[in-house]
Coordinates of C-alpha atoms in Angstrom, one line a residue:
X1 CA 28.8 22.4 97.4
X2 CA 26.1 23.0 99.9
X3 CA 26.9 24.7 103.2
X4 CA 24.7 24.7 106.3
X5 CA 21.8 27.1 106.2
X6 CA 21.6 29.9 108.8
X7 CA 19.0 28.2 110.9
X8 CA 19.9 28.9 114.5
X9 CA 16.8 30.0 116.3
X10 CA 18.1 33.5 117.1
X11 CA 19.5 34.0 113.7
X12 CA 16.2 32.8 112.0
X13 CA 14.1 35.1 114.1
X14 CA 16.2 38.1 113.2
X15 CA 16.6 37.3 109.6
X16 CA 13.3 36.1 108.3
X17 CA 10.6 36.9 110.8
X18 CA 7.3 36.1 109.2
X19 CA 6.0 39.6 109.8
X20 CA 7.1 36.8 105.9
X21 CA -25.1 18.1 65.7
X22 CA -28.5 16.4 65.4
X23 CA -28.3 13.5 62.8
X24 CA -28.9 14.6 59.2
X25 CA -32.1 13.5 57.3
X26 CA -31.2 10.6 55.0
X27 CA -31.2 11.3 51.3
X28 CA -34.0 9.4 49.5
X29 CA -33.1 6.8 46.9
X30 CA -32.7 8.0 43.3
X31 CA -36.0 6.5 42.1
X32 CA -37.9 8.2 44.8
X33 CA -36.5 11.5 43.8
X34 CA -37.4 10.9 40.2
X35 CA -41.0 10.0 41.1
X36 CA -41.4 13.0 43.3
X37 CA -40.1 15.4 40.6
X38 CA -42.4 13.8 38.0
X39 CA -45.4 14.3 40.3
X40 CA -44.3 17.9 40.8
X41 CA -44.2 18.5 37.1
X42 CA -47.7 17.1 36.6
X43 CA -49.1 19.2 39.4
X44 CA -47.4 22.3 38.0
X45 CA -48.9 21.8 34.5
X46 CA -52.4 22.3 36.0
X47 CA -51.5 25.7 37.3
X48 CA -51.4 29.0 35.4
X49 CA -47.8 29.4 34.2
X50 CA -47.1 25.7 33.4
X51 CA -44.8 23.2 35.1
X52 CA -42.0 25.4 36.1
X53 CA -43.7 26.5 39.3
X54 CA -44.2 22.9 40.4
X55 CA -40.6 22.0 39.8
X56 CA -39.6 25.0 41.7
X57 CA -41.7 24.0 44.6
X58 CA -40.1 20.5 44.6
X59 CA -36.6 22.0 44.4
X60 CA -37.4 24.4 47.2
X61 CA -38.5 21.6 49.5
X62 CA -35.4 19.7 48.7
X63 CA -33.3 22.7 49.6
X64 CA -35.2 23.1 52.9
X65 CA -34.4 19.5 53.8
X66 CA -30.8 19.9 52.8
X67 CA -30.4 23.0 55.1
X68 CA -32.1 21.5 58.1
X69 CA -29.1 19.5 59.3
X70 CA -27.0 22.7 59.5
X71 CA -29.5 24.2 61.8
X72 CA -29.4 21.1 64.0
X73 CA -25.7 21.3 64.0
X74 CA -25.9 24.8 65.2
X75 CA -28.2 23.8 68.0
X76 CA -25.8 21.0 68.9
X77 CA -23.0 23.4 69.4
X78 CA -21.1 22.4 66.2
X79 CA -20.2 25.1 63.8
X80 CA -22.8 27.6 65.2
X81 CA -22.7 30.1 68.0
X82 CA -22.4 27.5 70.8
X83 CA -19.5 25.8 69.1
X84 CA -17.7 29.2 68.6
X85 CA -18.3 30.0 72.2
X86 CA -16.8 26.7 73.3
X87 CA -13.7 27.3 71.1
X88 CA -13.3 30.8 72.5
X89 CA -13.4 29.4 76.0
X90 CA -10.8 26.8 75.3
X91 CA -8.6 29.5 73.7
X92 CA -9.0 31.8 76.7
X93 CA -8.1 29.0 79.1
X94 CA -5.0 28.2 77.1
X95 CA -3.9 31.8 77.1
X96 CA -4.5 32.1 80.9
X97 CA -2.7 28.8 81.7
X98 CA 0.4 29.2 83.9
X99 CA 3.1 27.4 82.1
X100 CA 6.9 27.2 82.5
X101 CA 7.4 28.8 79.1
X102 CA 5.2 31.8 80.0
X103 CA 6.8 32.3 83.4
X104 CA 10.3 32.1 82.0
X105 CA 9.4 34.6 79.2
X106 CA 8.0 37.0 81.8
X107 CA 11.1 36.7 83.9
X108 CA 13.4 37.0 80.9
X109 CA 14.2 40.6 81.4
X110 CA 16.1 41.6 84.5
X111 CA 15.5 44.8 86.4
X112 CA 18.0 44.3 89.2
X113 CA 17.0 44.8 92.8
X114 CA 20.1 43.5 94.4
X115 CA 23.2 45.7 94.7
X116 CA 25.5 42.9 93.9
X117 CA 25.5 39.3 92.6
X118 CA 25.5 35.9 94.3
X119 CA 27.5 32.8 94.0
X120 CA 25.8 29.4 93.4
X121 CA 28.4 27.6 95.6
X122 CA 31.3 28.5 97.7
X123 CA 34.4 29.3 95.6
X124 CA 32.3 30.0 92.5
X125 CA 32.2 33.5 90.8
X126 CA 29.4 35.8 91.8
X127 CA 27.2 35.9 88.7
X128 CA 23.6 35.7 89.9
X129 CA 21.6 38.9 90.3
X130 CA 18.2 39.2 92.0
X131 CA 15.7 40.8 89.6
X132 CA 12.3 42.2 90.2
X133 CA 9.0 43.6 89.0
X134 CA 6.1 45.2 91.0
X135 CA 4.7 41.7 91.7
X136 CA 7.8 39.5 92.3
X137 CA 11.5 39.1 92.7
X138 CA 13.3 36.3 90.8
X139 CA 16.6 34.7 90.0
X140 CA 18.0 31.8 88.0
X141 CA 20.5 29.5 89.6
X142 CA 21.3 26.0 90.6
X143 CA 19.4 23.9 93.1
X144 CA 21.2 22.5 96.2
X145 CA 19.2 20.2 98.4
X146 CA 18.2 21.5 101.8
X147 CA 17.2 18.7 104.2
X148 CA 17.2 20.8 107.3
X149 CA 14.4 20.8 109.8
X150 CA 12.5 18.0 111.4
X151 CA 14.5 14.7 111.1
X152 CA 12.9 12.1 108.8
X153 CA 13.9 8.9 107.1
X154 CA 15.5 10.8 104.2
X155 CA 16.6 13.9 106.0
X156 CA 18.8 13.3 109.0
X157 CA 22.4 13.5 110.2
X158 CA 23.2 10.1 108.5
X159 CA 21.8 11.0 105.1
X160 CA 23.0 14.7 105.1
X161 CA 26.5 15.6 106.3
X162 CA 25.5 19.2 106.9
X163 CA 22.0 18.5 108.4
X164 CA 20.6 21.0 110.9
X165 CA 17.5 20.1 113.0
X166 CA 16.2 23.7 112.6
X167 CA 14.8 26.0 110.0
X168 CA 14.5 29.8 110.2
X169 CA 10.7 29.4 109.7
X170 CA 8.5 27.2 111.8
X171 CA 5.0 25.8 111.2
X172 CA 1.8 27.1 112.7
X173 CA 2.2 24.4 115.4
X174 CA 5.6 25.8 116.4
X175 CA 7.5 22.8 115.0
X176 CA 10.4 23.0 112.5
X177 CA 9.6 22.4 108.9
X178 CA 9.7 19.0 107.3
X179 CA 12.0 19.2 104.2
X180 CA 11.0 15.8 103.0
X181 CA 7.4 16.6 102.6
X182 CA 7.1 20.4 102.4
X183 CA 8.2 22.3 99.2
X184 CA 10.2 25.3 100.4
X185 CA 13.0 27.4 99.2
X186 CA 15.9 29.1 100.9
X187 CA 16.7 32.8 100.5
X188 CA 20.0 34.5 101.3
X189 CA 20.3 36.2 104.7
X190 CA 19.9 40.0 104.6
X191 CA 23.0 41.9 103.6
X192 CA 24.1 45.0 101.8
X193 CA 23.9 43.0 98.7
X194 CA 20.2 42.4 99.1
X195 CA 17.7 42.4 102.0
X196 CA 14.8 40.2 101.0
X197 CA 12.6 41.9 103.6
X198 CA 12.8 45.2 101.7
X199 CA 11.4 43.4 98.7
X200 CA 8.3 42.1 100.6
X201 CA 9.8 38.6 101.1
X202 CA 9.5 36.9 104.4
X203 CA 8.9 33.5 106.0
X204 CA 5.9 31.9 104.4
X205 CA 6.1 34.0 101.2
X206 CA 4.9 32.1 98.1
X207 CA 7.2 31.1 95.3
X208 CA 6.9 29.5 91.9
X209 CA 9.9 27.3 91.1
X210 CA 10.5 26.4 87.4
X211 CA 12.7 23.7 86.0
X212 CA 12.3 22.4 82.4
X213 CA 8.6 22.4 81.7
X214 CA 7.6 22.0 85.3
X215 CA 6.2 24.7 87.6
X216 CA 5.8 23.9 91.3
X217 CA 4.8 26.1 94.2
X218 CA 6.6 26.5 97.5
X219 CA 7.0 28.8 100.4
X220 CA 10.0 30.6 101.8
X221 CA 11.1 28.3 104.6
X222 CA 14.8 28.9 105.5
X223 CA 17.7 31.3 105.1
X224 CA 21.2 30.6 103.8
X225 CA 24.6 32.3 103.7
X226 CA 24.7 36.0 102.7
X227 CA 26.6 35.4 99.5
X228 CA 25.0 32.2 98.2
X229 CA 21.8 31.6 96.3
X230 CA 20.0 28.6 94.8
X231 CA 18.7 26.1 97.4
X232 CA 15.4 24.3 98.0
X233 CA 14.0 21.5 100.1
X234 CA 14.1 17.8 99.4
X235 CA 10.4 17.9 98.5
X236 CA 10.8 20.8 96.1
X237 CA 13.5 19.0 94.2
X238 CA 11.5 15.8 94.0
X239 CA 8.4 17.7 92.7
X240 CA 10.5 19.2 89.9
X241 CA 11.9 15.8 88.9
X242 CA 15.4 16.6 90.3
X243 CA 17.3 14.0 92.2
X244 CA 16.6 15.0 95.9
X245 CA 19.5 13.1 97.6
X246 CA 21.2 15.7 99.9
X247 CA 24.6 14.2 99.2
X248 CA 24.5 13.7 95.4
X249 CA 21.3 15.4 94.2
X250 CA 20.4 18.7 92.9
X251 CA 21.3 20.4 89.6
X252 CA 24.0 22.9 88.7
X253 CA 21.9 25.3 86.7
X254 CA 18.5 26.0 85.0
X255 CA 16.2 26.6 88.0
X256 CA 14.2 29.8 88.2
X257 CA 12.9 31.0 91.5
X258 CA 10.0 33.5 91.5
X259 CA 8.9 34.9 94.9
X260 CA 5.7 36.9 95.0
X261 CA 6.1 40.2 96.9
X262 CA 4.0 40.7 100.0
X263 CA 2.5 37.2 99.9
X264 CA 2.3 34.9 102.8
X265 CA 0.8 31.5 103.8
X266 CA 0.1 31.7 107.6
X267 CA 0.3 27.9 108.0
X268 CA 3.4 27.5 106.0
X269 CA 3.1 23.7 106.2
X270 CA -0.2 23.8 104.2
X271 CA 0.9 22.7 100.7
X272 CA -2.6 23.0 99.2
X273 CA -2.9 26.6 100.3
X274 CA 0.5 27.5 98.9
X275 CA -0.4 25.8 95.5
X276 CA -3.7 27.7 95.2
X277 CA -2.2 31.0 96.2
X278 CA 0.8 30.5 94.0
X279 CA -1.4 29.8 91.0
X280 CA -3.4 33.0 91.6
X281 CA -0.3 35.1 92.0
X282 CA 1.4 33.6 89.0
X283 CA -1.6 34.5 86.8
X284 CA -1.4 38.1 88.1
X285 CA 2.3 38.1 87.5
X286 CA 1.8 37.0 83.9
X287 CA -1.1 39.4 83.3
X288 CA 0.7 42.6 84.3
X289 CA 3.3 44.2 82.0

């Protein structure tokens, strides 16, 4: 059950201030080969040492022709150096790719940074720790739909019973965020359990959100209750293939949130900037051990 986010202007300012190969030569017909070899034998018999030398010359020429295609293939980038270089490049790109599986494996070991654990919903047991590395903090929880912020066709008081027309973070134009179009996540308000600010997390920090085999990038855009965790905007859910309806959408588990420490998009509403920075930071997160 989702509860209203802590998005009153005064609370938001205090809690999450954004200070956040060439073709091969055709083989001659059999009769042409026989004629050529016969001529070679006759020519060889006129030389000192008999016909063997002439036959050898004919065989050598045939071998030269047979090996020519392999040199062409090398120049064409087939099995030669160019082909190997292309394969190496494809392998490198595959190894560097940011995938859900690689991110989940990297976040599979928890070094806890929170003093306590969080609930996914009111009335549920507190089982979710916040974990961290030098580059990021992360947790695995549910995903409740946050539709707060600027009223839109899908996010308003009629579609969302706990809708609030404000978010703790505002855009570069001073307006509240648009949950329908902007992928953002919600972090718990600071408490003795965990203060996100001490972990280098603030408004506009960049996050990678993983569900199934999908990775999507978002910003920190709102704060929630001090004891609950696992909430993201309508747009985040939709991008992950999760039903985004604020009344009946979301999922009860299986979503991993990775927030990169000391990152920030100044214009939090800039989705392209968040995606580009998120990809860069995710690669760094995966590269370090």
